[in-house]
PDB file of C-alpha atoms in Angstrom:
ATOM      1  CA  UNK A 216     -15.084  23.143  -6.432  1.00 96.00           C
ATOM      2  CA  UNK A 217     -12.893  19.714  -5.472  1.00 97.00           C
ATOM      3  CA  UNK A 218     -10.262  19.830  -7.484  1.00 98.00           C
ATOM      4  CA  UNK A 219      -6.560  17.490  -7.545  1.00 98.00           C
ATOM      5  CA  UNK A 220      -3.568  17.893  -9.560  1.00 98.00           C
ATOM      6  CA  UNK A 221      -1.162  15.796  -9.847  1.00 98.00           C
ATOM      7  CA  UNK A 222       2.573  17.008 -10.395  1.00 98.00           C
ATOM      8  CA  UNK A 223       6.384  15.618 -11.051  1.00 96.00           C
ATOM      9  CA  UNK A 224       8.774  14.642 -13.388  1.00 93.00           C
ATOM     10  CA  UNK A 225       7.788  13.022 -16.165  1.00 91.00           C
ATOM     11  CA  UNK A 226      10.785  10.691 -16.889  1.00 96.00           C
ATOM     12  CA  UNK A 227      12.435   8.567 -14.005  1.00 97.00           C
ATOM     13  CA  UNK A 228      16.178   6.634 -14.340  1.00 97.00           C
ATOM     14  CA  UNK A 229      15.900   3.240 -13.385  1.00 97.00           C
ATOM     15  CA  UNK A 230      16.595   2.584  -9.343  1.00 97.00           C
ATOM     16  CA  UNK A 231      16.060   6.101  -8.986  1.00 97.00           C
ATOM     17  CA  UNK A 232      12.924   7.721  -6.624  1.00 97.00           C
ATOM     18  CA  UNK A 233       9.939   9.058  -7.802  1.00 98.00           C
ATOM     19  CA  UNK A 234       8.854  12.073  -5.828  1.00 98.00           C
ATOM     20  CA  UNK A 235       5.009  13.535  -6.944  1.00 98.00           C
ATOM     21  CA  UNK A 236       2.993  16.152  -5.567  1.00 98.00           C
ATOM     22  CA  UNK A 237      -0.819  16.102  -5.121  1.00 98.00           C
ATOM     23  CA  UNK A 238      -2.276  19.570  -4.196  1.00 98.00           C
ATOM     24  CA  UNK A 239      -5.984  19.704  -3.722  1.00 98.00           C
ATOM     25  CA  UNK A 240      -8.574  22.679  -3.382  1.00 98.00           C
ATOM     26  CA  UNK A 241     -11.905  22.919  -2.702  1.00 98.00           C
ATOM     27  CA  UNK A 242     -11.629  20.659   0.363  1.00 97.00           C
ATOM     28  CA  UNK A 243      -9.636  20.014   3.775  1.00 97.00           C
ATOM     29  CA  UNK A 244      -7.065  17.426   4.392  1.00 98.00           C
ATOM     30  CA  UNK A 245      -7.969  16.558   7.983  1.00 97.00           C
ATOM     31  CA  UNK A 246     -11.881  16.101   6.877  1.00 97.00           C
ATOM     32  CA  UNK A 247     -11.093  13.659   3.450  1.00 97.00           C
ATOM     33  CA  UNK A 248      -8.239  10.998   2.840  1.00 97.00           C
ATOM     34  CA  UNK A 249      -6.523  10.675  -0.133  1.00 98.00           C
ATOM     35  CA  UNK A 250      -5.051   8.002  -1.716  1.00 98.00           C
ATOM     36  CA  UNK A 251      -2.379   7.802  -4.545  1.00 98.00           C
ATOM     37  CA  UNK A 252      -3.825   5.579  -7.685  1.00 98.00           C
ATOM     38  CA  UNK A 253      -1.838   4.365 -10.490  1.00 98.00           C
ATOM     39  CA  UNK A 254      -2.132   2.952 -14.204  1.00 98.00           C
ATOM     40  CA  UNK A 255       0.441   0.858 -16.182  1.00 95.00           C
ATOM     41  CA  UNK A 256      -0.219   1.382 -20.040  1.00 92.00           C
ATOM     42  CA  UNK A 257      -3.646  -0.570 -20.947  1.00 90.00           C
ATOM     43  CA  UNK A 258      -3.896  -2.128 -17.472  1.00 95.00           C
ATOM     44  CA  UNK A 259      -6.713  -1.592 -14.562  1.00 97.00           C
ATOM     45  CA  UNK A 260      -5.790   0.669 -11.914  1.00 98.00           C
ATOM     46  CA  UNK A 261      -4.032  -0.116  -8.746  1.00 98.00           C
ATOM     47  CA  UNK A 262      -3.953   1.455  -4.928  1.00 98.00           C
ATOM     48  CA  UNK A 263      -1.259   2.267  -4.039  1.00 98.00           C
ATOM     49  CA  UNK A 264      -1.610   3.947  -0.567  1.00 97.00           C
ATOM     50  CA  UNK A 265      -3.407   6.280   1.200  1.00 97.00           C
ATOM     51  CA  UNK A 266      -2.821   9.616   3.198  1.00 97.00           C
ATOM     52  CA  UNK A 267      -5.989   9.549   6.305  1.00 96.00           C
ATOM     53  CA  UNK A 268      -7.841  12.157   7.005  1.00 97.00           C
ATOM     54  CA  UNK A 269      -6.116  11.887  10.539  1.00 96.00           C
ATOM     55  CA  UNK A 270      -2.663  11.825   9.591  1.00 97.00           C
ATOM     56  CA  UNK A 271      -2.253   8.080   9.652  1.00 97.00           C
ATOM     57  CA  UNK A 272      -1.546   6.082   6.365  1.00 97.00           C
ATOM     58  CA  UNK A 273      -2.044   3.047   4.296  1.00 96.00           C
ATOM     59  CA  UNK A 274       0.263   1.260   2.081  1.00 97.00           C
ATOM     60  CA  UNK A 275      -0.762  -1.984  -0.963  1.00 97.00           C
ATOM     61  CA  UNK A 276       1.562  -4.927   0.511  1.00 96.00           C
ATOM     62  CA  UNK A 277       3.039  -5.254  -2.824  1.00 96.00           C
ATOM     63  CA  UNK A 278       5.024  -1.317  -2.677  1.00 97.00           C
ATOM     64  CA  UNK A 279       4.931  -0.809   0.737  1.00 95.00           C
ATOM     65  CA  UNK A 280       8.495  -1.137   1.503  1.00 96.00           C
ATOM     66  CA  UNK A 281       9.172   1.401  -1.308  1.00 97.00           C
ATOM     67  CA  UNK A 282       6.337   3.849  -0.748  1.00 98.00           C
ATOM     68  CA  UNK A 283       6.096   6.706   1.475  1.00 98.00           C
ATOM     69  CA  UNK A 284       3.214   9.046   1.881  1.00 98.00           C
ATOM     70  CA  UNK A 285       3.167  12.097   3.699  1.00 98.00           C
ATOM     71  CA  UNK A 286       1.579  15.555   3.460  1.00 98.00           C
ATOM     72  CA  UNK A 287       1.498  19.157   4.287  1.00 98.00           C
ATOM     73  CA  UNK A 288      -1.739  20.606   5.291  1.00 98.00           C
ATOM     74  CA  UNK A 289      -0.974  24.167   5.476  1.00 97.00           C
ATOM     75  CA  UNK A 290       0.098  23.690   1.572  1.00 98.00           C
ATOM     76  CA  UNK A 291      -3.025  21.540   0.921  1.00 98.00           C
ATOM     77  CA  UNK A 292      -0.241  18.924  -0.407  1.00 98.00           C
ATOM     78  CA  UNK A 293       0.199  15.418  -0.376  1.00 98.00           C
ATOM     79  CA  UNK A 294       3.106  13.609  -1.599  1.00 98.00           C
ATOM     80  CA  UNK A 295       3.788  10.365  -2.758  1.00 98.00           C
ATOM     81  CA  UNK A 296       7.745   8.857  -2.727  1.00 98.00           C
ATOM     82  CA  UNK A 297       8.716   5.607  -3.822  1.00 98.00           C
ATOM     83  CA  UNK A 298      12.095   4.316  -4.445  1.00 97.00           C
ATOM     84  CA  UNK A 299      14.113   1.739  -6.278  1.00 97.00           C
ATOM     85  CA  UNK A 300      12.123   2.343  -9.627  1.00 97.00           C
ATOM     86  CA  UNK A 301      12.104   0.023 -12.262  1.00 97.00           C
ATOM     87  CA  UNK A 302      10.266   0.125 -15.856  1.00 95.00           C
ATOM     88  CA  UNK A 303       7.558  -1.591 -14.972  1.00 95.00           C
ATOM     89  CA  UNK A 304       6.503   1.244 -12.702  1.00 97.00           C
ATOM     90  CA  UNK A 305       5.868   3.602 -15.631  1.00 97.00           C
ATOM     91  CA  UNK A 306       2.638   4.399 -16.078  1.00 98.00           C
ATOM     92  CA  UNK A 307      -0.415   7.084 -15.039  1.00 98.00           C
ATOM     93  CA  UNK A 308      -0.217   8.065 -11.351  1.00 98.00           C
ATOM     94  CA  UNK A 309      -3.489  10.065 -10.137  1.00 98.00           C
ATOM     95  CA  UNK A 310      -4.181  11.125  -6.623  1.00 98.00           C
ATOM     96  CA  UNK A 311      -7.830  10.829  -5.598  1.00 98.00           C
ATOM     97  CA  UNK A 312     -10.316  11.709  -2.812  1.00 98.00           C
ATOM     98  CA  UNK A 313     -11.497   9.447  -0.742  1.00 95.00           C
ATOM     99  CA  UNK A 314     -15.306   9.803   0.052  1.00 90.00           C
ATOM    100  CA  UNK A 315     -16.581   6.487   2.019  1.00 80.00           C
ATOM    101  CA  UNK A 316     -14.047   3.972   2.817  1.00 78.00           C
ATOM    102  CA  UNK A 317     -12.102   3.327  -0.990  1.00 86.00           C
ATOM    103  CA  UNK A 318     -14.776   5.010  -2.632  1.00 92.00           C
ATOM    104  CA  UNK A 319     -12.794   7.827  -4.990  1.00 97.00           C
ATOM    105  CA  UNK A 320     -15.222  10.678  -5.823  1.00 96.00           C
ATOM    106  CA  UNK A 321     -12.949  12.938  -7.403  1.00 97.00           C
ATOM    107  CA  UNK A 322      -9.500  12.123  -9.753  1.00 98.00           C
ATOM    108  CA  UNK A 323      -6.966  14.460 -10.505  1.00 98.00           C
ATOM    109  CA  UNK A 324      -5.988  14.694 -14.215  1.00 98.00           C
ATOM    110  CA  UNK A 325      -3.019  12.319 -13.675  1.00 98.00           C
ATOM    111  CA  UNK A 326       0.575  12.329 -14.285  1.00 98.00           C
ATOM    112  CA  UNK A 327       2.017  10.275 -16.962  1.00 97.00           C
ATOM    113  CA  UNK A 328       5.501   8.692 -15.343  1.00 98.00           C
ATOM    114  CA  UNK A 329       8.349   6.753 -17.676  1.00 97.00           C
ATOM    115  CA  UNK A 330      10.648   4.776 -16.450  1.00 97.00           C
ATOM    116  CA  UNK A 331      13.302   4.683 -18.355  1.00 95.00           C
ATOM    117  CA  UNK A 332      17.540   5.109 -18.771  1.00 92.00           C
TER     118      UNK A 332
ATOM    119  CA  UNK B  81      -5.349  -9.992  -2.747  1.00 96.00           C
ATOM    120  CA  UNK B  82      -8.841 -10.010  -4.364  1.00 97.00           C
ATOM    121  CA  UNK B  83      -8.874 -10.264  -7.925  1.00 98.00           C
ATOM    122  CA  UNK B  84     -11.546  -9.017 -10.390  1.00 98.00           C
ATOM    123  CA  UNK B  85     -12.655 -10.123 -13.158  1.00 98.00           C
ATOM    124  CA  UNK B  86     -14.560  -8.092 -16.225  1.00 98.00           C
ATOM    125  CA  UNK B  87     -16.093  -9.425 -19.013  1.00 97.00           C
ATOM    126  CA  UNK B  88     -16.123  -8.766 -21.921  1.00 97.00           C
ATOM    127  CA  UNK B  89     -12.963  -7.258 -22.639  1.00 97.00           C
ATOM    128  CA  UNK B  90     -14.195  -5.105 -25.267  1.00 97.00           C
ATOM    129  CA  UNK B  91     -18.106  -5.122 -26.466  1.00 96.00           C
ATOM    130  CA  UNK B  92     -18.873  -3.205 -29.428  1.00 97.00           C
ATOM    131  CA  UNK B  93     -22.243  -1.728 -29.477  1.00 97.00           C
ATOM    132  CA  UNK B  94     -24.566   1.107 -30.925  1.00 97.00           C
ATOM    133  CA  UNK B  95     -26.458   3.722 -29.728  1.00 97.00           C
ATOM    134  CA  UNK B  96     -29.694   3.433 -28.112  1.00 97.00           C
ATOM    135  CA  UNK B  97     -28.697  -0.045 -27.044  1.00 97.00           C
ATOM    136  CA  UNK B  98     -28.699  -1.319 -23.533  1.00 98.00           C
ATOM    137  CA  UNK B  99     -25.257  -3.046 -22.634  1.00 98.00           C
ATOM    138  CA  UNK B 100     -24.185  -4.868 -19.411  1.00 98.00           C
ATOM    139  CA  UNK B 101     -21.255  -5.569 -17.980  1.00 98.00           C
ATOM    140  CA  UNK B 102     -20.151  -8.161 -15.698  1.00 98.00           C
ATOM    141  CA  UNK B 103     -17.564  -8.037 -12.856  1.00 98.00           C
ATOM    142  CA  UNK B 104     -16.703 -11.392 -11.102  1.00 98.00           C
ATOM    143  CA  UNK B 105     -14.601 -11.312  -7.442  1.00 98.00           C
ATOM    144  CA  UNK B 106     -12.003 -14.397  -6.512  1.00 98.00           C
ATOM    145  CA  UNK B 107     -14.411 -14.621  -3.250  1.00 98.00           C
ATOM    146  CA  UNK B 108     -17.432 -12.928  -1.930  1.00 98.00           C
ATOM    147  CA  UNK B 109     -17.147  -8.798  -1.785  1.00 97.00           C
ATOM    148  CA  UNK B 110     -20.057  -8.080   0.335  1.00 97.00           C
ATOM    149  CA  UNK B 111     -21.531  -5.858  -2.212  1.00 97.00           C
ATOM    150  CA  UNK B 112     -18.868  -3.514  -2.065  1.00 97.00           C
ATOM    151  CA  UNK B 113     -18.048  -2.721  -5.306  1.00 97.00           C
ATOM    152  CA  UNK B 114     -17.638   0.350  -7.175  1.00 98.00           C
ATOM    153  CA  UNK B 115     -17.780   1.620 -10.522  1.00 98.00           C
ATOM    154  CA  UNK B 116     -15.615   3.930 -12.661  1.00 98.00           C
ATOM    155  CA  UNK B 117     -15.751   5.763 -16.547  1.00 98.00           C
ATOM    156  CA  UNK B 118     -12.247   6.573 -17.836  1.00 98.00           C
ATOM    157  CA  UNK B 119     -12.455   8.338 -21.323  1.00 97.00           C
ATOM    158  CA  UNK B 120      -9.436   8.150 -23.733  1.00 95.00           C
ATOM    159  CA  UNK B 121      -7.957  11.117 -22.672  1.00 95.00           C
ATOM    160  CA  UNK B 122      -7.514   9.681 -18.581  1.00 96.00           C
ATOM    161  CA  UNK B 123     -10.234  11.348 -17.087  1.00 97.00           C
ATOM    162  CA  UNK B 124     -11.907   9.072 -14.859  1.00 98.00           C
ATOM    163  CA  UNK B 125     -15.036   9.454 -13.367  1.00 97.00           C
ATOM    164  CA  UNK B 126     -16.927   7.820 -10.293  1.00 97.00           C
ATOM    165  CA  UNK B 127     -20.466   5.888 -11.505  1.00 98.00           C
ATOM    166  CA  UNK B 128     -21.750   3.793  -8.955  1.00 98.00           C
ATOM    167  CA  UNK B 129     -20.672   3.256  -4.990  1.00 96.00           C
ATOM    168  CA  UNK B 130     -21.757   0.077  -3.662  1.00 96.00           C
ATOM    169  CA  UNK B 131     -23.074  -2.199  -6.061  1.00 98.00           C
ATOM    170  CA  UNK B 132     -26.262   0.365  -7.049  1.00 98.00           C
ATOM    171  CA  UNK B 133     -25.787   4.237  -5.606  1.00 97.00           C
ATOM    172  CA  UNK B 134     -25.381   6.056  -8.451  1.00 97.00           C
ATOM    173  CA  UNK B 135     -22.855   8.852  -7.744  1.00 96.00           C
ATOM    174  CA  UNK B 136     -24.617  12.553  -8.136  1.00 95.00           C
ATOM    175  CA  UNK B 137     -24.614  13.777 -11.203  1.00 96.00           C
ATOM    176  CA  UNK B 138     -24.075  10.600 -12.974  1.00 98.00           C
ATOM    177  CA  UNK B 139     -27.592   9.958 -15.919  1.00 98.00           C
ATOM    178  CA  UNK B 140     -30.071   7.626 -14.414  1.00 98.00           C
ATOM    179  CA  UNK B 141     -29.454   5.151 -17.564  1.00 98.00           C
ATOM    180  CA  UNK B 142     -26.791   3.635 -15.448  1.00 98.00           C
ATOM    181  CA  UNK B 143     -27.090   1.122 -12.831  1.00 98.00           C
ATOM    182  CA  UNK B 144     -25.544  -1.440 -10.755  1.00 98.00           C
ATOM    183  CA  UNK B 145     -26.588  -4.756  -9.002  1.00 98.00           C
ATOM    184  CA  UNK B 146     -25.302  -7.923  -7.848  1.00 98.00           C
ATOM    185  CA  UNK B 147     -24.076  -9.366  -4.596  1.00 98.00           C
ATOM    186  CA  UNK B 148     -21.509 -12.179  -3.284  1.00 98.00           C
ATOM    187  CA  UNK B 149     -19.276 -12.266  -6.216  1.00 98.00           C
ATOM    188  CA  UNK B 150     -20.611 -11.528  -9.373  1.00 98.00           C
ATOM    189  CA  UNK B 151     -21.982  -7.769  -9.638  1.00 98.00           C
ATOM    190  CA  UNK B 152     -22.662  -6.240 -13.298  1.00 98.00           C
ATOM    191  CA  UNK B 153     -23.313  -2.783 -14.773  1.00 98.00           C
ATOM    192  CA  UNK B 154     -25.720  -1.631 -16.904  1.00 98.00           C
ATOM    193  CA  UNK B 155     -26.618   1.123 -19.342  1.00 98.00           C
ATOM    194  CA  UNK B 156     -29.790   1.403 -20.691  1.00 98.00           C
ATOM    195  CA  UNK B 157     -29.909   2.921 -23.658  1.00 97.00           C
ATOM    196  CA  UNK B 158     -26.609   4.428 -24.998  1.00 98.00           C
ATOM    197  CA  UNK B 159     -25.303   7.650 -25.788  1.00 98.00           C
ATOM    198  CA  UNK B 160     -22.123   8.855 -27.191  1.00 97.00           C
ATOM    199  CA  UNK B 161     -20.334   9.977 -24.691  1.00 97.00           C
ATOM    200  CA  UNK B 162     -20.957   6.334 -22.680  1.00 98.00           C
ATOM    201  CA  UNK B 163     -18.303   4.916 -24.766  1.00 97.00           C
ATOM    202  CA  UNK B 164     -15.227   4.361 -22.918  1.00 98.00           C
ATOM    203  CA  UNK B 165     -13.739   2.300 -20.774  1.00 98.00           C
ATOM    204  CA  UNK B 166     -15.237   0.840 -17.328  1.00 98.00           C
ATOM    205  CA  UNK B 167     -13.639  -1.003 -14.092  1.00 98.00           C
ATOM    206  CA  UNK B 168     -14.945  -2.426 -11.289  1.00 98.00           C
ATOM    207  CA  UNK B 169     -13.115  -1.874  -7.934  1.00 98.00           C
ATOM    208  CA  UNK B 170     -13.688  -3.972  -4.892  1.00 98.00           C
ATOM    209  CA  UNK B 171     -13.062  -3.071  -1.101  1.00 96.00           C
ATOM    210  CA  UNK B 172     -14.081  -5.516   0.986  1.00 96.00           C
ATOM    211  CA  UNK B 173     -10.838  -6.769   1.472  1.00 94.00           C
ATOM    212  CA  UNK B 174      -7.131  -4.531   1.863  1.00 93.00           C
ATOM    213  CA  UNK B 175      -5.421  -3.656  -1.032  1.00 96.00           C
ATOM    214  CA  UNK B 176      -9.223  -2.753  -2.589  1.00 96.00           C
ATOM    215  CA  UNK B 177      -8.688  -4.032  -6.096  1.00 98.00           C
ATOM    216  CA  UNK B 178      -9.979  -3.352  -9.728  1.00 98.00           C
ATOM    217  CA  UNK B 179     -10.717  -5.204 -12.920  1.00 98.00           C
ATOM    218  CA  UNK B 180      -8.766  -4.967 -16.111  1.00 98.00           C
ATOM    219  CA  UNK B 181     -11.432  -2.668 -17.609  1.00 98.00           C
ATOM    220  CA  UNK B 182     -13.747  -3.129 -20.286  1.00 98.00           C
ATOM    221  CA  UNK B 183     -14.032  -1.324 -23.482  1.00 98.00           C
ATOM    222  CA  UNK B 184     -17.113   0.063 -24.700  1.00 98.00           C
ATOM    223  CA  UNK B 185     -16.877   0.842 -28.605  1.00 97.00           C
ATOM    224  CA  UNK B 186     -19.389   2.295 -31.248  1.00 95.00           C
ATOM    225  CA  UNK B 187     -20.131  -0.672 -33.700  1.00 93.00           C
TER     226      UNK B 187
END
């Protein structure tokens, strides 16, 4: 069955980067995107990028000159890195796959990620 | 960026009841708007797909409907595990957006 788990440290030092690790089963990175979702504490969610199907990615404006996406098919990983952190980044970070356009069929559990010195 | 807005916040309500929530778009989506569950402990789930597919699996008591920007979903008759908390996403327009959520509690 799909499944997505998210993994990485739990507690980030301000300015530092955050470096997670998405690793799917139960379906192929070159058929399905994925995208990296995340949750500030009693807030919606928010996109934060996407890994194609393809190759090719997708960054939100707002983080996109601190994001970087990239994965490793043979490892059925995708990985999310953004830099310069600051405590308003802590919150829930799930990876997701992408089924029709932003349409996220399947979550992983999430990873809870503080921010804090 | 588009931004969503859910009402109510919260809505208390009992079982058996049928609730609806609304979802409101800063401009016109083009019907594409999804819907999500997320239960206390972060599991979130898929519900809808734009506006009114229901996702497989998902109980035919939920349903979706709307168009240009104000959308709404609806339970009909609720059970306990319905309550939790729901968000409309939009992605019409890049980033895709969601709303702030809305809480469904047991009166």
């Amino acid at each position: 069955q799909v499944q997505l788990k998210e993994s990485g440290p739990g507690l980030v030092q301000p300015s530092e980067t955050l470096s997670l690790t998405c690793t799917v089963s139960g379906f192929s990175l070159t058929s399905y995107s994925v995208s990296w979702v995340r949750q500030p504490s009693g807030k919606g969610p928010e996109w934060m990028g996407r890994m194609w199907y393809d190759g090719d990615t997708a960054y939100n404006s707002a983080l996109k000159s601190r994001l970087s996406i990239s994965r490793d098919t043979s490892k059925n990983q995708v990985f999310l890195k953004m830099n310069s952190l600051q405590t308003d980044d802590t919150g829930t970070y799930y990876c997701t796959r992408d089924a029709i356009a932003y349409y996220f069929d399947y979550w992983g559990q999430g990873v809870m990620v503080t921010v804090s010195s | 960026d588009i931004q969503m807005t859910q009402t109510p916040s919260s809505m208390p309500a009992s079982l058996g009841e049928r609730v609806t929530i609304s979802c409101r778009a800063s401009q016109g989506i083009s019907n594409y708007l999804n819907w999500y569950q997320q239960k206390p402990d972060g599991t979130i789930k898929p519900l809808i797909y734009y506006t009114s597919n229901l996702q497989s699996g998902v109980p035919s008591r939920f349903s979706g409907s709307g168009s240009g920007t104000d959308y709404s979903l609806t339970i009909s008759s609720l059970e306990p595990e319905d309550f939790a908390m729901y968000y409309c996403q939009q992605y019409d327009s890049s980033p895709n957006t969601f709303g702030a959520g809305t809480k469904l509690e047991l009166k």
